[in-house]
mmCIF file of C-alpha atoms in Angstrom:
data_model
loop_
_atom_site.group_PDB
_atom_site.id
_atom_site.type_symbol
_atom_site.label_atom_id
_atom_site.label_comp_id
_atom_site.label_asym_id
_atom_site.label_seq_id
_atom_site.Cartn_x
_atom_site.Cartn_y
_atom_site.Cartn_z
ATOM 1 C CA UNK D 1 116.003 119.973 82.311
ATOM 2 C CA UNK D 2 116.345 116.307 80.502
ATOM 3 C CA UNK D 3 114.734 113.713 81.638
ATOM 4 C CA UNK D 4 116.950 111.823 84.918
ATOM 5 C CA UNK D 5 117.968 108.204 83.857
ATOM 6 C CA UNK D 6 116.828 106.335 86.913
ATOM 7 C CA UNK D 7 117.792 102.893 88.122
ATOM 8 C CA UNK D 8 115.072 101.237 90.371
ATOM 9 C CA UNK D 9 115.390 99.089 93.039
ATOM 10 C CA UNK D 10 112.138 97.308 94.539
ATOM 11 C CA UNK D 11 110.532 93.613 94.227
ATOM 12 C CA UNK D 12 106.583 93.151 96.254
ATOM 13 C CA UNK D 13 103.601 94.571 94.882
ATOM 14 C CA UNK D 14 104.019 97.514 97.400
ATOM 15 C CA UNK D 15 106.818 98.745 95.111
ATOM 16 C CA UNK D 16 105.121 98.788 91.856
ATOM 17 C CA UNK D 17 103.211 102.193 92.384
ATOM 18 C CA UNK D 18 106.871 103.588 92.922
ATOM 19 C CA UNK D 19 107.996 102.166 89.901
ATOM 20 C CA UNK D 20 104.847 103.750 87.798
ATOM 21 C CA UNK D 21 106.025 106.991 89.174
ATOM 22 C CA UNK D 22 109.458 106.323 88.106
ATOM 23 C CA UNK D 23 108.465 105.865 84.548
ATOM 24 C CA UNK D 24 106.149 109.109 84.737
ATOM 25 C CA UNK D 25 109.081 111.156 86.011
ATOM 26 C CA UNK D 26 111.949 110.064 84.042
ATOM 27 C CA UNK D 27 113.732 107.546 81.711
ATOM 28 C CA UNK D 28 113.968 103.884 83.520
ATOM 29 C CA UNK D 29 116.956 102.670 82.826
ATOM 30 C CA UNK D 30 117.157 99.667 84.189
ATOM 31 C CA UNK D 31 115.341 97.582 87.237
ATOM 32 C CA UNK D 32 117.053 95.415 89.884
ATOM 33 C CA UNK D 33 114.832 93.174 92.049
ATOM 34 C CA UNK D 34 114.946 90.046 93.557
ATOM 35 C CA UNK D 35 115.758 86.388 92.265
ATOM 36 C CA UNK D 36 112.771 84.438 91.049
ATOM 37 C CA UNK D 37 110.855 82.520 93.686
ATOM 38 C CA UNK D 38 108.793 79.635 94.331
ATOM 39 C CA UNK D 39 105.245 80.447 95.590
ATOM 40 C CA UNK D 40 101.701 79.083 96.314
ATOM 41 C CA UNK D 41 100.918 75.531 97.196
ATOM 42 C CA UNK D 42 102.417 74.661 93.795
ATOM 43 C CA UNK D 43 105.986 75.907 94.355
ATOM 44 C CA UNK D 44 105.785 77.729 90.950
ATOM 45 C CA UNK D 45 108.346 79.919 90.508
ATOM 46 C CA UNK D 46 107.195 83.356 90.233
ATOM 47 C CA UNK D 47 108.746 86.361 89.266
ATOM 48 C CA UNK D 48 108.200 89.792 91.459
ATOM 49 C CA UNK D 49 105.943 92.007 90.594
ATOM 50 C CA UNK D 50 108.062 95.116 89.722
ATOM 51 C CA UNK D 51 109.930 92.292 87.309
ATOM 52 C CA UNK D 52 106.576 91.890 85.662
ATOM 53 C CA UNK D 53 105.797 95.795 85.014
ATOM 54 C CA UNK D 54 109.568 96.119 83.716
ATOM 55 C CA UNK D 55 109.319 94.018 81.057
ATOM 56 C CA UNK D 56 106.322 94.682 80.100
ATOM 57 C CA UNK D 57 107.446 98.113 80.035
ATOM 58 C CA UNK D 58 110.958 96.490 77.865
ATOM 59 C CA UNK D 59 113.273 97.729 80.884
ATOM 60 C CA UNK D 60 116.192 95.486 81.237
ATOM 61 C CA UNK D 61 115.509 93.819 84.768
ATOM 62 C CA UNK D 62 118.765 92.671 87.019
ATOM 63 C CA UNK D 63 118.478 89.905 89.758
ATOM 64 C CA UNK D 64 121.550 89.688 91.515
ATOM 65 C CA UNK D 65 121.496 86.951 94.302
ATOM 66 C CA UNK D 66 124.298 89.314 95.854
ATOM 67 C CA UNK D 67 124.906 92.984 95.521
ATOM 68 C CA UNK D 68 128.928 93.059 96.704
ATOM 69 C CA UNK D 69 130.330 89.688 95.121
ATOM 70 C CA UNK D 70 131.256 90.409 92.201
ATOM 71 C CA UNK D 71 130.884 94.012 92.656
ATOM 72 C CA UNK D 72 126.864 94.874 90.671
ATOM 73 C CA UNK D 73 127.707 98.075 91.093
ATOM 74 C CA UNK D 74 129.740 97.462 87.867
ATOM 75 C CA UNK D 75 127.221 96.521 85.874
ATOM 76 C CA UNK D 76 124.823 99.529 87.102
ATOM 77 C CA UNK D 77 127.449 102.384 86.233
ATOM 78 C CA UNK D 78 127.262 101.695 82.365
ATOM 79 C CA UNK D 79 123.143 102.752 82.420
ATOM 80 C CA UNK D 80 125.067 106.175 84.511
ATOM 81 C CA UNK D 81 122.147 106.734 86.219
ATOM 82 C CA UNK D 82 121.422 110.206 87.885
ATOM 83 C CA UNK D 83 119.473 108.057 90.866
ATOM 84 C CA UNK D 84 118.207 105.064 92.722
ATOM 85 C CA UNK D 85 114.795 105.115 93.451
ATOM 86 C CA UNK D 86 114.783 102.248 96.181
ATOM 87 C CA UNK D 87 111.237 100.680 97.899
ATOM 88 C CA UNK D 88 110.754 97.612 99.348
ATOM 89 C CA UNK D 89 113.747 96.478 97.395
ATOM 90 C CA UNK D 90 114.678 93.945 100.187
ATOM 91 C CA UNK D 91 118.672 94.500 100.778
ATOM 92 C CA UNK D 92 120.985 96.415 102.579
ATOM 93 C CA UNK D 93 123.121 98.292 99.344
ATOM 94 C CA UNK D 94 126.706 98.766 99.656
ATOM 95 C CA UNK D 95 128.227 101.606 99.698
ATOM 96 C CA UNK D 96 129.802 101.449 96.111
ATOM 97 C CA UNK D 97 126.481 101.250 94.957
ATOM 98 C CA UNK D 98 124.412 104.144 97.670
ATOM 99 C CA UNK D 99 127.256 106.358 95.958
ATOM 100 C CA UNK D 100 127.286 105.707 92.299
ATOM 101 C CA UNK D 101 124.456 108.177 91.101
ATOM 102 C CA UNK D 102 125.273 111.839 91.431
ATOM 103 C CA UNK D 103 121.706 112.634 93.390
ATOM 104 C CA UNK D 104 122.174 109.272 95.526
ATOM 105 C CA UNK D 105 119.820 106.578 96.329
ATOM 106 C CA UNK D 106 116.260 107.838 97.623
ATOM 107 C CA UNK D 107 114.077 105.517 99.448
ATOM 108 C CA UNK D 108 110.286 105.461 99.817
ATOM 109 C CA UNK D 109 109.779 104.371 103.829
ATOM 110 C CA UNK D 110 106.175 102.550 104.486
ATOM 111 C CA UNK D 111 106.439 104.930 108.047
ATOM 112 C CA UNK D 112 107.158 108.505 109.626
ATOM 113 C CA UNK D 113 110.807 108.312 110.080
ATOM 114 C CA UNK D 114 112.423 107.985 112.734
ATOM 115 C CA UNK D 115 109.472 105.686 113.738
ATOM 116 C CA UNK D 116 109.701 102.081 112.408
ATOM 117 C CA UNK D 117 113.047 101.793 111.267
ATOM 118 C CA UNK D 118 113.940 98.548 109.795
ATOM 119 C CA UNK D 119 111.712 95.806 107.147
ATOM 120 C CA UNK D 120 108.453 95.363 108.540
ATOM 121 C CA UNK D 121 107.199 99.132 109.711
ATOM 122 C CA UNK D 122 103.573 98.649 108.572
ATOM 123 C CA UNK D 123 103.262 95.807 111.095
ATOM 124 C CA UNK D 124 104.872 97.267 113.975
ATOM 125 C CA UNK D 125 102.695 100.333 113.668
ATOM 126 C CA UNK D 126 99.604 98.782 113.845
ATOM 127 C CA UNK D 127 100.845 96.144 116.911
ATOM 128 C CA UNK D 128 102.122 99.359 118.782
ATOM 129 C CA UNK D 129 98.357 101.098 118.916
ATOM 130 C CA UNK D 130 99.545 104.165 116.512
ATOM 131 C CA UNK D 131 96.411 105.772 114.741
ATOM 132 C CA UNK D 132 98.478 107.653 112.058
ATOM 133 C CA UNK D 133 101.361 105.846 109.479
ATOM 134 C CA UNK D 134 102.752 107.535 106.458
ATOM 135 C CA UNK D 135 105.408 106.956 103.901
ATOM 136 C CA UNK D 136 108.912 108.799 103.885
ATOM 137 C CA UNK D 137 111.234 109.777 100.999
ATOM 138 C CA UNK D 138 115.005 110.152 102.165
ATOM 139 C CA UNK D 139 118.289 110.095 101.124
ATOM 140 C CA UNK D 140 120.018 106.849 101.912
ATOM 141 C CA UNK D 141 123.360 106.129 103.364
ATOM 142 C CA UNK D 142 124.966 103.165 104.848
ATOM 143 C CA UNK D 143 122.271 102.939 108.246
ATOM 144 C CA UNK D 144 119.227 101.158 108.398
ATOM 145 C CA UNK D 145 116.586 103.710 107.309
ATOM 146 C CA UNK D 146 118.894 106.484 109.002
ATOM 147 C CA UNK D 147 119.382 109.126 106.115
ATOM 148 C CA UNK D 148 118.392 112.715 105.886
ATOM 149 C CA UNK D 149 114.497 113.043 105.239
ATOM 150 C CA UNK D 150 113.370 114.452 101.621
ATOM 151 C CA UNK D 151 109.428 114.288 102.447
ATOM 152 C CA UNK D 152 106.679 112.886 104.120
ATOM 153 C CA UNK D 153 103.056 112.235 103.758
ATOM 154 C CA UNK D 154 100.129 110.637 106.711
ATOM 155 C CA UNK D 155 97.730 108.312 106.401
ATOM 156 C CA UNK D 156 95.140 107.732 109.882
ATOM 157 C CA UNK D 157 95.116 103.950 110.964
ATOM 158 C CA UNK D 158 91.680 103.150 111.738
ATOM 159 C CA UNK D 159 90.064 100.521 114.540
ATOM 160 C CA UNK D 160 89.245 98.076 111.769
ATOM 161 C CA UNK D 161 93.002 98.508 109.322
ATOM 162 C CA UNK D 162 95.018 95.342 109.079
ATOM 163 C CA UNK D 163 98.452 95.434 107.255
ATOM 164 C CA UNK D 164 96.658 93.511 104.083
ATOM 165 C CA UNK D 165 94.512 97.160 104.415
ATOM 166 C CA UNK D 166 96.913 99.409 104.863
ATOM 167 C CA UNK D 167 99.241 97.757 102.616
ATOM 168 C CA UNK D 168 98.055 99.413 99.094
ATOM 169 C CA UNK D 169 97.195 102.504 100.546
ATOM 170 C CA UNK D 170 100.459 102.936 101.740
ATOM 171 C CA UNK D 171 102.164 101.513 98.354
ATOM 172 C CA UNK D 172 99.692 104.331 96.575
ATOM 173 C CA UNK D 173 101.007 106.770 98.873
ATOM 174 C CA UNK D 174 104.938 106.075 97.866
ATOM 175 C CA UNK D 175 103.990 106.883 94.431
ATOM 176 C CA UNK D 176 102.764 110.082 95.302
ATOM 177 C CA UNK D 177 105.604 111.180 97.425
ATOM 178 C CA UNK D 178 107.893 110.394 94.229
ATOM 179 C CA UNK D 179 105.702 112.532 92.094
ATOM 180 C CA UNK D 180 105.348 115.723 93.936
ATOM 181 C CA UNK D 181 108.541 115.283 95.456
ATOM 182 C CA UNK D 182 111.926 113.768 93.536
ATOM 183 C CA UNK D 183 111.575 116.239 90.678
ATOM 184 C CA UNK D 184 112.074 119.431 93.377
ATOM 185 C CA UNK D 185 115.184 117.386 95.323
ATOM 186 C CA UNK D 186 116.331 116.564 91.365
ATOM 187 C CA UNK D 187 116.495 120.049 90.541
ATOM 188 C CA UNK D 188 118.294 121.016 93.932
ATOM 189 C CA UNK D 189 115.033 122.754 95.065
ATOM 190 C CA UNK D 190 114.512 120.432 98.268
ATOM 191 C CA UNK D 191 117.354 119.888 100.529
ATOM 192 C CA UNK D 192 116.875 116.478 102.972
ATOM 193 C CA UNK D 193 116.438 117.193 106.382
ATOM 194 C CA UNK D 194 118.414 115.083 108.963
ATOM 195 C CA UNK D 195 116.112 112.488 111.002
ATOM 196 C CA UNK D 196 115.799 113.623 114.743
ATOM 197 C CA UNK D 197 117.426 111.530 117.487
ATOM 198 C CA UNK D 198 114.529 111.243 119.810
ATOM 199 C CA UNK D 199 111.614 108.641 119.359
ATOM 200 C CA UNK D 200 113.536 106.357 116.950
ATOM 201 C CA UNK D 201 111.726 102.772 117.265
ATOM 202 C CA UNK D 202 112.775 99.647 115.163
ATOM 203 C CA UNK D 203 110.592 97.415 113.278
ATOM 204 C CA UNK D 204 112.424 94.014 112.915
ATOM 205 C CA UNK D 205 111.441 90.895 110.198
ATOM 206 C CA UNK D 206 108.336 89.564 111.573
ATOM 207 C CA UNK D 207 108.663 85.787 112.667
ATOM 208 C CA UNK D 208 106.171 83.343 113.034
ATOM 209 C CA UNK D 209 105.762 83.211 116.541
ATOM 210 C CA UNK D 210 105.001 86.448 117.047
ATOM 211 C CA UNK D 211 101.050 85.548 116.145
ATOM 212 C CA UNK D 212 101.081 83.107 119.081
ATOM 213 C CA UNK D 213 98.559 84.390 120.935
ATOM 214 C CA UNK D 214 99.964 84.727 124.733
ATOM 215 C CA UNK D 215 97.023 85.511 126.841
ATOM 216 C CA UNK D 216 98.915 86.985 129.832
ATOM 217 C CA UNK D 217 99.150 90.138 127.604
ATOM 218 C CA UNK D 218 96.591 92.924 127.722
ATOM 219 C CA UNK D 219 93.826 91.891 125.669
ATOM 220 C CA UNK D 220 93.928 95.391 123.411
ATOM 221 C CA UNK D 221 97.835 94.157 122.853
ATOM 222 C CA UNK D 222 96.880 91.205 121.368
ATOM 223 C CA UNK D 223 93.693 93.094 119.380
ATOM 224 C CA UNK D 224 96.516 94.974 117.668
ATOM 225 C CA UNK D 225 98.559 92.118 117.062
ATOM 226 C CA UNK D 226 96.035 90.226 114.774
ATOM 227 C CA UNK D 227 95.443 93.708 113.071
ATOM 228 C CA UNK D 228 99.469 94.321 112.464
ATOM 229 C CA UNK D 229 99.824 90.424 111.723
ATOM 230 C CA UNK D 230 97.086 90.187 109.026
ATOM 231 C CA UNK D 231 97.467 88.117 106.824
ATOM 232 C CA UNK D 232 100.561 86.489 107.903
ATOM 233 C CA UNK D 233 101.653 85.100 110.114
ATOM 234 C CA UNK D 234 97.940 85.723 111.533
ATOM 235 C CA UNK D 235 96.649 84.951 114.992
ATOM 236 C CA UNK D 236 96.812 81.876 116.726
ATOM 237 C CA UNK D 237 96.618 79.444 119.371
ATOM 238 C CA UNK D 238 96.203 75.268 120.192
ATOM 239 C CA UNK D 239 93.585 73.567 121.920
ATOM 240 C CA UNK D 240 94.205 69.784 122.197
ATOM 241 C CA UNK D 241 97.500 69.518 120.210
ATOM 242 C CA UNK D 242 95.824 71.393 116.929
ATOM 243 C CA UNK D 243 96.898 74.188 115.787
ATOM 244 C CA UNK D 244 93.851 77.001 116.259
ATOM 245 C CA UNK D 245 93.760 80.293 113.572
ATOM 246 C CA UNK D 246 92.082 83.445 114.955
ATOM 247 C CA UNK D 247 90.634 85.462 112.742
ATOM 248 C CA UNK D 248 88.533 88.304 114.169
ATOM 249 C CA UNK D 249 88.303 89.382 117.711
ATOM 250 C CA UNK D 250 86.706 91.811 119.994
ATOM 251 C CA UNK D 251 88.328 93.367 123.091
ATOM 252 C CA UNK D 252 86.300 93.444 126.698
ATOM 253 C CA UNK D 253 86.537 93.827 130.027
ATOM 254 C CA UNK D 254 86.248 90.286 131.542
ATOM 255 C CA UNK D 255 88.687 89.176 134.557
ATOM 256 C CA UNK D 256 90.217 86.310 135.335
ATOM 257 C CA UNK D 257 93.417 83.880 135.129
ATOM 258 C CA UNK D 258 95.039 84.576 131.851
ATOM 259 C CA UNK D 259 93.766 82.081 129.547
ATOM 260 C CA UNK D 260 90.684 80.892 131.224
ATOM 261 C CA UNK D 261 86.895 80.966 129.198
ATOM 262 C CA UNK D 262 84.900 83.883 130.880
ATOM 263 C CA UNK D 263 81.737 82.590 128.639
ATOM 264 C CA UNK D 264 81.308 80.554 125.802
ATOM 265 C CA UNK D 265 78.244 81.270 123.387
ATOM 266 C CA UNK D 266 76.885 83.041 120.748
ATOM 267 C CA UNK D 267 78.305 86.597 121.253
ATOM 268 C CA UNK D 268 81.800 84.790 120.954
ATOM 269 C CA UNK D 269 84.271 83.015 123.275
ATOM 270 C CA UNK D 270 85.409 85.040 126.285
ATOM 271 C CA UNK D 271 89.052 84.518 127.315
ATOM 272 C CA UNK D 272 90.954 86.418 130.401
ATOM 273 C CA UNK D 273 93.995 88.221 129.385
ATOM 274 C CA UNK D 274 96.534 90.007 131.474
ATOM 275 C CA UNK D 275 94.606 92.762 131.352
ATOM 276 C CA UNK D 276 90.801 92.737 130.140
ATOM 277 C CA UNK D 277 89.276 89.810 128.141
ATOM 278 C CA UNK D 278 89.299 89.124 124.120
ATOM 279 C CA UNK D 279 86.659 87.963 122.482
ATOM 280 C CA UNK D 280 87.498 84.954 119.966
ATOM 281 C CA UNK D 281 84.811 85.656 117.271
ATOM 282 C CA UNK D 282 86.044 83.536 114.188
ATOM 283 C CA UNK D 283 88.253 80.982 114.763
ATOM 284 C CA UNK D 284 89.594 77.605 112.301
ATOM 285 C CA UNK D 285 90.379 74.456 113.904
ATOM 286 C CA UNK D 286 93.418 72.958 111.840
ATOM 287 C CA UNK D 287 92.492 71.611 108.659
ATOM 288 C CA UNK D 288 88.605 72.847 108.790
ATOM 289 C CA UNK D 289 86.920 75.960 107.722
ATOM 290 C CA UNK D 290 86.589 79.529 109.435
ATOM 291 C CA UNK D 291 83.678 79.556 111.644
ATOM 292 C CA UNK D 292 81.930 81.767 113.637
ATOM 293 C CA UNK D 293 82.490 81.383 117.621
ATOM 294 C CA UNK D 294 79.107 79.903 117.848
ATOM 295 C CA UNK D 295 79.161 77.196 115.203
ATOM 296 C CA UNK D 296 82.252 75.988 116.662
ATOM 297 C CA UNK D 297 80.828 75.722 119.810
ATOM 298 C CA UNK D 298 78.642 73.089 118.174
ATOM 299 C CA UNK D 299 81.370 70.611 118.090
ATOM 300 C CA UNK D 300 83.792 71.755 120.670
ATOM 301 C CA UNK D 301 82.450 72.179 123.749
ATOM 302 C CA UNK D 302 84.484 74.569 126.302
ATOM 303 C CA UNK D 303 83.711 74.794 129.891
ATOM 304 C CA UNK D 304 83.899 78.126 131.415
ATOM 305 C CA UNK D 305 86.843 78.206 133.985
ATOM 306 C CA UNK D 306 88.828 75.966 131.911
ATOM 307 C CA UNK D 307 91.585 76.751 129.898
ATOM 308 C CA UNK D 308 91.788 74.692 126.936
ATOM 309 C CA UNK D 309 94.212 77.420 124.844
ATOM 310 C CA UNK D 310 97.511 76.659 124.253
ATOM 311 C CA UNK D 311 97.686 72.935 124.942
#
């Protein structure tokens, strides 16, 4: 069998080990990613990262601001591709487009379909306690993350795994699933599998405010919640009108009002939660440096009873 000619979709670093396996298992015809965008405290404008492998591989690179108006799809059916390999590509694709190659699009899913549906499943895996993840490879249609199911493959979630930790080892994963699987569903040798009805959950865009830290939620919630929202938005709070990053935590057993200091010392500062107590070990005071619980004890003094969080 030739070579396919493959059009990729994809723009984060997650998507570049997907693109690697693109080149490996066929002819890359062309890459579409996102527009150019400014970044960093500089507002440089930065290209994507699957931009930067394509041209350094000399694949012409598309970056349509929109997909229907006028119609891309025109300007992908002269590479007549045989597939889309889509991950992390960051837009919903029409319908002209989901149905221009022969074999379809394929997407590579950072979860276990039908868990985590939607743009932000590492996140929402790690906020909702689960200790295993994985990455899927399915056929797309015209749902969010609803197509048939080509393969999957696990990865455990351990106590310690943020997203910023599970993030490559999930984008190493996607590769693999395109190696040792599009070749076999190429070749009409693996047929997708619809997705089951039962245990579907959704995994929206993750907003700021969901790293507020709201104490009258069980402390093991909000544990998971730094984890899942590492490195951004992150963890936070306010204490006297500044804003207050948390950075590592432990979960206990203290009781008390949500939001009031069970202890304040060296092990950490103890604050009551709806359920159980969390630990604030390493906190930043706008505009200063991380510090350990104690050290910022040094200069902020908090009374045990009070509750100085969130005002």
């Amino acid at each position: 069998m030739s070579r396919p000619r493959i059009v990729f979709m994809g723009t984060p670093d997650f998507a570049v080990s997907s693109l690697e396996a693109c080149f490996d298992l066929g002819d890359v015809v062309a890459v579409v990613t996102q527009p150019d965008k400014p970044k960093g405290r500089g507002n440089t404008v930065t290209a994507p990262p699957v931009k930067e492998l394509a041209v350094a591989r000399g694949v012409p690179v598309f970056q349509p601001a929109k997909l229907r108006t006028p119609p891309f799809v025109e300007e992908l059916r002269r590479f007549s591709p045989d597939v889309c390999v889509v991950t992390a590509y960051g837009r919903i694709l029409p319908k002209d487009i989901l149905e221009l190659p022969p074999k379809g699009c394929v997407n590579v899913h950072g979860s276990l379909l039908p868990r985590f549906r939607g743009a932000a499943p590492i996140q929402w895996s790690i906020a909702h306690g689960d200790t295993e993840t994985g990455v899927s490879l399915m056929v797309m249609d015209e749902g969010l993350d609803t197509g048939p199911v080509l393969a999957m493959k696990s990865l455990p979630i351990g106590p310690e795994d943020t997203s910023a930790t599970m993030y490559p080892k999930l984008a190493a994963l996607g590769g693999e699933v395109l190696r040792e699987f599009l070749p076999a569903y190429l070749s009409g040798a693996l047929k997708p599998v619809p997705q089951p009805s039962e245990g579907v959950v959704l995994a929206p865009i993750i907003e700021k405010e969901e790293g507020k830290l709201d104490f009258t939620r069980p402390a093991i919630a909000l544990e998971r919640r730094l984890r899942a929202f590492t490195p951004w938005p992150g963890a936070f709070t306010s204490m006297g009108g500044k804003l207050v990053k948390v950075h590592r935590v432990k979960v206990a057993q203290g009781k008390g009002a949500p939001g009031t200091v069970l202890s304040a010392g060296a092990e950490g500062i103890e604050v009551a939660c709806g359920e159980g107590s969390l630990v604030l070990l390493d906190i930043q005071l706008e505009g200063k440096r991380v510090m350990k619980a104690a050290e910022f004890l040094t200069g902020h003094k908090l009374a045990v009873g009070s509750q100085p969080f969130g005002t």
